XYZ file of C-alpha atoms in Angstrom:
499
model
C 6.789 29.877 17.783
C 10.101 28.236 18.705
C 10.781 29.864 22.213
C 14.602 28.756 22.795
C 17.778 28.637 21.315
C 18.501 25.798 19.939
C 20.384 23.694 17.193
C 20.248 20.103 15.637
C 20.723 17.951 12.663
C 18.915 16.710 9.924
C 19.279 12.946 8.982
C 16.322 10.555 7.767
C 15.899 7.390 9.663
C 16.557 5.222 6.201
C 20.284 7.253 5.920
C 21.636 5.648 9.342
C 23.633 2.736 9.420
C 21.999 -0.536 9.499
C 22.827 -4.038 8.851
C 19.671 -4.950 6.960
C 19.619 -2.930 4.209
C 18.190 0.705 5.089
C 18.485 2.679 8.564
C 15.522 1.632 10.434
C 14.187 1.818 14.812
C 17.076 -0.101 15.819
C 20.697 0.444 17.667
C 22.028 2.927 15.511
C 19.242 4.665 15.905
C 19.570 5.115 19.906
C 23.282 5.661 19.372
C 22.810 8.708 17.016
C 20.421 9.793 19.451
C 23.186 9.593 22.300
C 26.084 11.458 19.792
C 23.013 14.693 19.381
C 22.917 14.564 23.409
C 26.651 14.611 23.430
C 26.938 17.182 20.863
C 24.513 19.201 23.052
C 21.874 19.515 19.766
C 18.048 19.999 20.722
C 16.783 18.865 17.459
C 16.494 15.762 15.001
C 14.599 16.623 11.676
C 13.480 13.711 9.903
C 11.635 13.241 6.414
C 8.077 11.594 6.639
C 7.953 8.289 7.493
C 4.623 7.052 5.906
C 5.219 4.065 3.675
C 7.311 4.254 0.128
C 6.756 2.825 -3.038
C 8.837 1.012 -5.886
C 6.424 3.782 -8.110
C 7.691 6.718 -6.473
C 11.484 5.174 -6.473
C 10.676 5.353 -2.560
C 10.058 8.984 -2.139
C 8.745 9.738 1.483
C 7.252 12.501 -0.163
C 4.805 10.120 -2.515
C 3.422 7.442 -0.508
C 0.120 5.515 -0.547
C -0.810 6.727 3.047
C -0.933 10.109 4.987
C -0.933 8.307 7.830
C 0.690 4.840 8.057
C 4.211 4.037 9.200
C 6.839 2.686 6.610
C 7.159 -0.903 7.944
C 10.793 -0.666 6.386
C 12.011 1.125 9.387
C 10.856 -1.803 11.477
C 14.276 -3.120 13.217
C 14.957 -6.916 13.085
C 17.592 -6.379 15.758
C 14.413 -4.914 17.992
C 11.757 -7.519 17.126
C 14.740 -10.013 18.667
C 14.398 -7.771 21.626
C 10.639 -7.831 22.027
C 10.524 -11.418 21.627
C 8.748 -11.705 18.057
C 11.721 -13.370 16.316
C 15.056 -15.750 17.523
C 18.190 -13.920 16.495
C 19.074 -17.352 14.503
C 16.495 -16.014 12.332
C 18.584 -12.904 11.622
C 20.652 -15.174 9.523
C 22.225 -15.244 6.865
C 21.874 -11.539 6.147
C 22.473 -10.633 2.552
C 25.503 -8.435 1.988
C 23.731 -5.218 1.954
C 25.938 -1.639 0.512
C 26.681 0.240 3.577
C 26.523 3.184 1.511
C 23.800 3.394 0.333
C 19.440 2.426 0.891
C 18.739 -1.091 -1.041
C 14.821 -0.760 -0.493
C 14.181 -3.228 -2.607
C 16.317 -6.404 -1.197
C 15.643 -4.820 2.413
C 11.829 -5.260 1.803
C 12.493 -9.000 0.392
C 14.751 -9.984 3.183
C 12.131 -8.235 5.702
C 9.215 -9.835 4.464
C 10.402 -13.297 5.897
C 11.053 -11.795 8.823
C 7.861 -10.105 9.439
C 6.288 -13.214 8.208
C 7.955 -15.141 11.132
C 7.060 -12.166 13.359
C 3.699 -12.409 12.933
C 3.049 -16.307 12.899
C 4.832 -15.813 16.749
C 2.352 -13.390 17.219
C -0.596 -15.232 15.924
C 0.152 -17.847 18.430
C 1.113 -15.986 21.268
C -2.737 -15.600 22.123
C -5.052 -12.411 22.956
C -2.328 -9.240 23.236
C -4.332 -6.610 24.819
C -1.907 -3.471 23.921
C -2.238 -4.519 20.350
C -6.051 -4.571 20.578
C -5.867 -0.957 22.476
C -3.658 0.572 19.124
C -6.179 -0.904 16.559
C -9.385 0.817 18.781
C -7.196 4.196 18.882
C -6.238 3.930 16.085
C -8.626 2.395 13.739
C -10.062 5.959 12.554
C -7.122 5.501 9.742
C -5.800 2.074 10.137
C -8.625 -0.059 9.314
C -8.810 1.758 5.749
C -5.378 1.028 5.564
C -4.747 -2.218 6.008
C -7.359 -2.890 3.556
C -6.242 -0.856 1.207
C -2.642 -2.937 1.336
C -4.812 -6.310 1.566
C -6.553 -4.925 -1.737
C -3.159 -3.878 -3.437
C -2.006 -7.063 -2.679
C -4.689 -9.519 -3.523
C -5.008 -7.372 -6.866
C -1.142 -8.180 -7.546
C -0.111 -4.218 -6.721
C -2.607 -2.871 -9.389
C -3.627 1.269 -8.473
C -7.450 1.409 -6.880
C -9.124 2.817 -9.498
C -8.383 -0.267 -11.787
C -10.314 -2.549 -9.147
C -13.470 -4.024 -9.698
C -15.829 -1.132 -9.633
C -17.579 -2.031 -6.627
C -14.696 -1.936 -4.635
C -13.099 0.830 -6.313
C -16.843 2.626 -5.279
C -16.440 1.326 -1.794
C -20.290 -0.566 -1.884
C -20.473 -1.605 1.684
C -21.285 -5.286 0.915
C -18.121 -5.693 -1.204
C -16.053 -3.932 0.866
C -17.489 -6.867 3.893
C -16.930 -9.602 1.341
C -13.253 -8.740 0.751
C -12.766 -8.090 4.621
C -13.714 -11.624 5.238
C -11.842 -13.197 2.236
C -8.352 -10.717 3.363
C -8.840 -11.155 7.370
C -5.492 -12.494 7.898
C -3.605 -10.163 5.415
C -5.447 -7.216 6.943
C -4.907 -8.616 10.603
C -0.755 -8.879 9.511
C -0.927 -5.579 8.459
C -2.018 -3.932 11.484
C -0.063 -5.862 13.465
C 3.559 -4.764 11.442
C 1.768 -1.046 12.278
C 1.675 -1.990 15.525
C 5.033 -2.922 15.754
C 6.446 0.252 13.945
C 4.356 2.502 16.105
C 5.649 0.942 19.276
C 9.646 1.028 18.289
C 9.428 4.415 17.053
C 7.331 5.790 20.479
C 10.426 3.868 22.484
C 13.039 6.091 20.426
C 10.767 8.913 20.702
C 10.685 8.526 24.749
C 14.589 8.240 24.176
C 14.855 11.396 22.891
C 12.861 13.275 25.436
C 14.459 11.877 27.987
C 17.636 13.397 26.704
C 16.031 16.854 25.669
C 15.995 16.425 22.398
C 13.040 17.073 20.277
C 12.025 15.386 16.774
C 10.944 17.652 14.055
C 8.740 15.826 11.311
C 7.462 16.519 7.634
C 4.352 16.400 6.474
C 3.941 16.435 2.642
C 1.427 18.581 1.343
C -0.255 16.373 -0.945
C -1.004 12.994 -1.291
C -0.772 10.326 -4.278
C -3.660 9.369 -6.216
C -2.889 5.690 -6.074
C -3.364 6.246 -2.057
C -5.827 4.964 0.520
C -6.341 8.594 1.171
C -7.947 9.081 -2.153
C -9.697 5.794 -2.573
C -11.285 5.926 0.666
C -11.939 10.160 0.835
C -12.317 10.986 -2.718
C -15.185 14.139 -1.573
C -12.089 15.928 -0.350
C -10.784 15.944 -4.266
C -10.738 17.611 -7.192
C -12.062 14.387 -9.187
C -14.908 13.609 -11.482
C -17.527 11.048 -11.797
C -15.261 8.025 -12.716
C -13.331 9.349 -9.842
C -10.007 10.437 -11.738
C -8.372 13.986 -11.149
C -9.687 16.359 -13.228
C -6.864 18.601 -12.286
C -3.412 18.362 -10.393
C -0.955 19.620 -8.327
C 2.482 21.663 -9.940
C 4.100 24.783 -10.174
C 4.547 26.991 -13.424
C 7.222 27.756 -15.534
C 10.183 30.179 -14.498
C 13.860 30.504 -14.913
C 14.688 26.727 -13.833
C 11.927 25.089 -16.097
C 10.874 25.827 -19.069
C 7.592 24.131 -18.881
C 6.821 24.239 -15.376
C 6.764 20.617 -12.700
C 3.848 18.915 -13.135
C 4.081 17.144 -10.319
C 0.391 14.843 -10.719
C -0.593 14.853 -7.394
C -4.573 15.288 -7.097
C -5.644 18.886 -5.590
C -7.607 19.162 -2.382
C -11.619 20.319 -2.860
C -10.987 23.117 -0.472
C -14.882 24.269 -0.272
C -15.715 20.283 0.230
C -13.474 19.698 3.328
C -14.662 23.396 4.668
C -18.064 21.997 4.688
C -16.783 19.166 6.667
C -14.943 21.377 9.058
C -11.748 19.935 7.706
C -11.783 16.852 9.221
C -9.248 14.855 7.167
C -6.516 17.178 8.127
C -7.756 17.705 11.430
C -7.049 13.974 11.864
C -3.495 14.440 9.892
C -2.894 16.872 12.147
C -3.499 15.208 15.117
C -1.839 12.163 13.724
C 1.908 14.047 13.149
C 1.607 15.964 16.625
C 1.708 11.986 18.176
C 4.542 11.286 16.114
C 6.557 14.395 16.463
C 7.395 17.072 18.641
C 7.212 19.592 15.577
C 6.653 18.926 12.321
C 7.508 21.136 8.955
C 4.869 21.310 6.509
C 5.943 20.991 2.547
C 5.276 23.615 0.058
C 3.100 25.557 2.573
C 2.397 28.245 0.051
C -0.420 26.357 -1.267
C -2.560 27.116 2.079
C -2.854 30.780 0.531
C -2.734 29.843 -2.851
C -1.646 26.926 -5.480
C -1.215 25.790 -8.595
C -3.075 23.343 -10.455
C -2.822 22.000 -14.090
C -5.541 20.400 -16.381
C -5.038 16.594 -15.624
C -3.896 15.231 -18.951
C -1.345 18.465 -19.640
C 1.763 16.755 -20.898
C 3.431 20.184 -19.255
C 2.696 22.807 -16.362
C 2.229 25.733 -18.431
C -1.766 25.722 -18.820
C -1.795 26.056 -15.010
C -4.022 28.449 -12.981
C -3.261 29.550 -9.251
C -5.726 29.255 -6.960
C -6.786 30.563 -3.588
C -6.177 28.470 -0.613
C -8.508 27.935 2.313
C -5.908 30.626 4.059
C -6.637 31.737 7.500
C -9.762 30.184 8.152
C -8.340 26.600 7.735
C -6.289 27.607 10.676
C -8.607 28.976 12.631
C -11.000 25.889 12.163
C -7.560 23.830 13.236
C -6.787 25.827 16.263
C -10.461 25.067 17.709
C -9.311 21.502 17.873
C -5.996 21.825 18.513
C -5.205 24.928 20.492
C -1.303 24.507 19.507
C -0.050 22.645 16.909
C 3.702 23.199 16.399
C 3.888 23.888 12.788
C 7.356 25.148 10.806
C 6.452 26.587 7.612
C 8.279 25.283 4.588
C 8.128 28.913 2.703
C 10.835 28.509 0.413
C 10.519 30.238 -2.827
C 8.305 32.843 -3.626
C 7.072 34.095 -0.111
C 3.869 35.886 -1.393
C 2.232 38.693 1.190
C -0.368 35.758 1.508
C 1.740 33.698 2.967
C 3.552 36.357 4.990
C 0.505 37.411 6.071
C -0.411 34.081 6.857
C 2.910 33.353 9.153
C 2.188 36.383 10.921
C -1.335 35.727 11.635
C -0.127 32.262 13.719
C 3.470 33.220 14.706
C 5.080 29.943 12.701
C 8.433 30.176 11.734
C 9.536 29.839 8.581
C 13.088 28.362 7.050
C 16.047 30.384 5.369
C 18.777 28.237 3.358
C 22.646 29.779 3.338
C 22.928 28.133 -0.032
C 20.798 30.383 -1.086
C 22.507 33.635 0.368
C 25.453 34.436 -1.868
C 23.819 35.306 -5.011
C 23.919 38.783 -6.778
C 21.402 40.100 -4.118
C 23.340 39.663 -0.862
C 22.485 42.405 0.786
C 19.140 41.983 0.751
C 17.816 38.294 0.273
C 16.103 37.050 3.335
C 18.492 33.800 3.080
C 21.612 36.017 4.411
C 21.898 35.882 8.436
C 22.014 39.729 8.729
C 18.158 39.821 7.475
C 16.737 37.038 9.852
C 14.473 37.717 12.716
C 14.118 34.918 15.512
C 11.726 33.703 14.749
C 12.549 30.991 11.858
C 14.716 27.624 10.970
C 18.257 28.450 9.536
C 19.667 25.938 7.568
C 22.841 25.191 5.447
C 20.827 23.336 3.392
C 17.813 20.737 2.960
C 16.952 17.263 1.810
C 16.207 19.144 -1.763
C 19.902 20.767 -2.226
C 23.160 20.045 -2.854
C 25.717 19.563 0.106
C 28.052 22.339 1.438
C 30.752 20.941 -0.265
C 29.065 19.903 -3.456
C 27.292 23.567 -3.597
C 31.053 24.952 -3.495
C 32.465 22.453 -5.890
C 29.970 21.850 -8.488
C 27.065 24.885 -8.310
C 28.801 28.157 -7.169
C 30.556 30.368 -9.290
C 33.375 32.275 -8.791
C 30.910 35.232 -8.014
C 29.131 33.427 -5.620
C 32.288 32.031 -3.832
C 33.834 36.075 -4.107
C 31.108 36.784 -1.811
C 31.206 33.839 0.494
C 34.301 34.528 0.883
C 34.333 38.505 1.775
C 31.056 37.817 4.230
C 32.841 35.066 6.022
C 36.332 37.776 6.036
C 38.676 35.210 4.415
C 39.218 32.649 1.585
C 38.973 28.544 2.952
C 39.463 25.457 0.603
C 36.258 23.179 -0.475
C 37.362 20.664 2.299
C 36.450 23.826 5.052
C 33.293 25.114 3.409
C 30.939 23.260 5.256
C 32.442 24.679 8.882
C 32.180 28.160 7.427
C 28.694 27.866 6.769
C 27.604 25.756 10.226
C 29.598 28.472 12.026
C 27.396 31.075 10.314
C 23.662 29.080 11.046
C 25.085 28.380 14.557
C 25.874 32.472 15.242
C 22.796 33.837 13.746
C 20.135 35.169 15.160
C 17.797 32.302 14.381
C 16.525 30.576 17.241
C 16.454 27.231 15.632
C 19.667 26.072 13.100
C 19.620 22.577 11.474
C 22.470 21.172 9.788
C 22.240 18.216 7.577
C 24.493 15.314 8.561
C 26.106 15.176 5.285
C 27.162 18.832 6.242
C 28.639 17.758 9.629
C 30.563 15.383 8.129
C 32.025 17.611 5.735
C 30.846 15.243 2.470
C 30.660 15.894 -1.106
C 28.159 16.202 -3.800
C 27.935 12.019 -3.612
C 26.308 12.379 -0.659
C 23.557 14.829 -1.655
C 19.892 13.275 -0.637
C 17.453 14.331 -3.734
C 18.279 16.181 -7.014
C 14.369 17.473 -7.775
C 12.097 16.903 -11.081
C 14.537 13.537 -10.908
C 13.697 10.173 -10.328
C 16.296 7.910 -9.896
C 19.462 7.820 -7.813
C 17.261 9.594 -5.105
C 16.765 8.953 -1.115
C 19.691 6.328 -1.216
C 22.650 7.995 0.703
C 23.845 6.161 4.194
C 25.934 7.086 6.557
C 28.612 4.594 6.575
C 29.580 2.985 10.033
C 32.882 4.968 9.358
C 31.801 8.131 8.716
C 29.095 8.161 12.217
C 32.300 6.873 14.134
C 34.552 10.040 12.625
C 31.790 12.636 12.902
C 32.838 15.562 14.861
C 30.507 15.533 18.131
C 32.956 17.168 19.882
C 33.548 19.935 17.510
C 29.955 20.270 16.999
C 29.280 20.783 20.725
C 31.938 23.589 21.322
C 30.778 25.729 18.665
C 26.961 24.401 19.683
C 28.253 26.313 23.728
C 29.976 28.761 22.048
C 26.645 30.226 20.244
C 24.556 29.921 23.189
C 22.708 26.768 21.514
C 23.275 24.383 23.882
């Protein structure tokens, strides 16, 4: 339960500005951190930050580990700092867009870096804290750095086109390809290092300034994934170890056919059996790397969909119970208090009501949502909320204020905005209307994105879903974080009783 009153923002690491090619640990990174203290916000909501993939068009939400760091957030500016490169070898930067995440070119220009990094390292001789994080931490890490020696040694192929006694994980070939991969393996765990130690220093920043990093944990994992390859008992596969169903949601008034989203489904009874270990450990993983974290589509803890694997479409689906209550029993045993915000967008079943009752987490309500024909009722509109949830104006997954007004609402919609806020505004004031409203609800938690703060258009919107290009991209410019109203942010932030 989130006990005080509180507000914040919502930015991803990758959308601040950077030099190199996508936000990452570094300066701008401690400055945005000192603007949220000076804007008197308690929050900074972040998208996961396990690794991204070319395959996924480098969706944090499909990555090849539950539990790794995206070495793409890895600061050159910081590795300067720490001694691992010579700012000479900063240079030349490529002329990265300001505006936008080049993954791509910043994991090219990174890898020489990194390279350089670790040859430093290499020779820098025994390095006792890094031996320390690969004991504590070796539980997932040692899988994965394997798994990206493997990926890499079998030029990026998916696991289950290995050779099949690696693919099967035989112990002797699994020792074979330790030995031939040492260094690779050794590199990898060392860039983990890295990333875990610059993102604990900005974590300590923001505690020391009160401010408190909310996290996301995606509910399911991708097949081509260390998490599969090395726990496949804990799926829904069959002998030759591919899916035999997957993860979606069926068809309504938006699609047609359903999402099929592909995404292998848990074995629910298998991890039960197992106490559910594997998501103990996730678990216990996000509460080091976050103060609370949101978990995706939590509906599918009471029950989810799942889809024939091979279904060209979502409409042969069949729901499914969850492990419901008792999964969270089991994880309360271990972890007496696990701060978890329910992502229950959607439809919020009396399962999963009953389910956010049962543990007291709070769930999320979206103002973009509030000014359809049902007003007066939907649970999106301030005057239903109780205190217990995160307001938003909007998420990762929607439009922007602006772009919602410009391109999405119609002239209903905006009728109604319009009579609940007691007067007409312009597109350009939308976005204040609807921060003033999150900031003077009830809700004891309100995040805004920054794209909302800053008053920007539907350009700037993060992730159009069931798409797959043109997504995760958006920076903020250099401009556009000096311009951003703090100031304003901070008197309405007082004002409300937030700060």
């Amino acid at each position: 339960m989130i006990q005080t009153r509180g507000s914040g923002i919502l930015l991803h690491i990758t959308s601040l500005p950077s030099p190199y090619g996508v936000g990452d640990f570094g300066p701008a990174a401690y400055r945005f951190v000192d603007a949220l203290e000076r804007g008197r916000q308690h929050y900074w909501q972040i998208l996961p930050l396990n690794p991204t993939e070319t395959a996924y068009a480098h969706s944090p939400y499909s990555s090849p580990s539950a539990f790794a760091a995206n070495i793409l957030l890895i600061s050159p500016e910081m590795l300067v700092r720490e001694g691992y490169l010579r700012k000479s070898e900063l240079e030349p930067a490529p002329g990265f867009p300001e505006e936008r995440a080049a993954y791509e070119a910043a994991a090219w220009y990174r890898e020489r870096l990194f390279a350089a990094a670790y040859e430093r390292f290499r020779h820098s001789g025994p390095d006792r804290r890094f031996e320390t994080f690969c004991d504590g931490t070796g539980w997932w890490l040692d899988d994965h750095a394997l798994f990206v020696a493997l990926k890499g040694h079998f030029r990026g192929q998916a696991w289950n086109r290995w050779p099949e006694d690696i693919r099967a994980r035989e112990t002797g070939a699994l020792k074979e390809m330790r030995e031939l991969l040492d260094d690779r393996i050794r590199k990898e765990k060392f860039l983990q290092y890295i990333a875990a130690r610059q993102w604990s220093a900005l974590r300590r920043y923001c505690t020391e300034r009160g401010i408190q990093v909310i996290g996301d944990i995606p509910i399911y994992v991708a097949y081509d994934s260390v998490d599969v390859w090395a726990h496949p008992g804990i799926f829904k596969l069959d002998e030759d170890l591919r899916p035999t169903v997957v993860a979606g949601v069926p068809p309504d008034i938006f699609s047609r056919t359903g999402q099929l989203w592909g995404n292998p489904v848990y074995d629910w009874a298998a991890l039960r059996e197992r106490g559910y270990d594997w998501w103990a450990g996730r678990i216990a993983r996000s509460a080091e790397l976050y103060d609370l974290f949101r978990i995706d589509h939590f509906r599918a803890f009471a029950d989810y969909y799942e889809v024939p694997a091979g279904d060209a479409t979502a409409e042969r689906g069949t729901w499914v119970d969850g492990p419901g209550e008792d999964f969270f029993e089991a994880l309360a045993r271990k972890h007496p208090c696990f701060p978890i915000v329910a992502e229950d967008l959607g439809a919020n079943t009396p399962a999963v009501q009953a389910l956010l009752d049962r543990f007291d987490f709070p769930g999320m309500k979206i103002l973009l949502f509030a000014f359809g024909e049902g007003i007066a009722r939907t649970p999106h509109i301030p005057h239903n909320y109780v205190h217990n949830l995160i307001c938003y104006t909007g998420t990762h997954d929607n439009n922007t204020a602006r772009g919602w007004f410009e391109e999405e609402a119609s002239e209903e919609d905006k009728e109604r905005f319009f009579t609940y806020i007691g007067r007409e505004v312009a597109a350009d004031e939308v976005h204040r209307e609807l921060v003033r409203l999150a900031m003077t609800s009830v809700a004891r938690a309100c995040i805004v994105p920054m794209q909302d703060v800053l008053g920007l258009g539907a350009a700037a919107r993060m992730n159009y879903p069931s798409t797959t290009t043109g997504n995760w991209v958006w920076r903020m410019t250099p401009e556009e974080f000096a311009g951003a109203p703090f100031e304003w942010l901070r008197g309405l932030t007082e004002l409300t009783g937030r700060g």
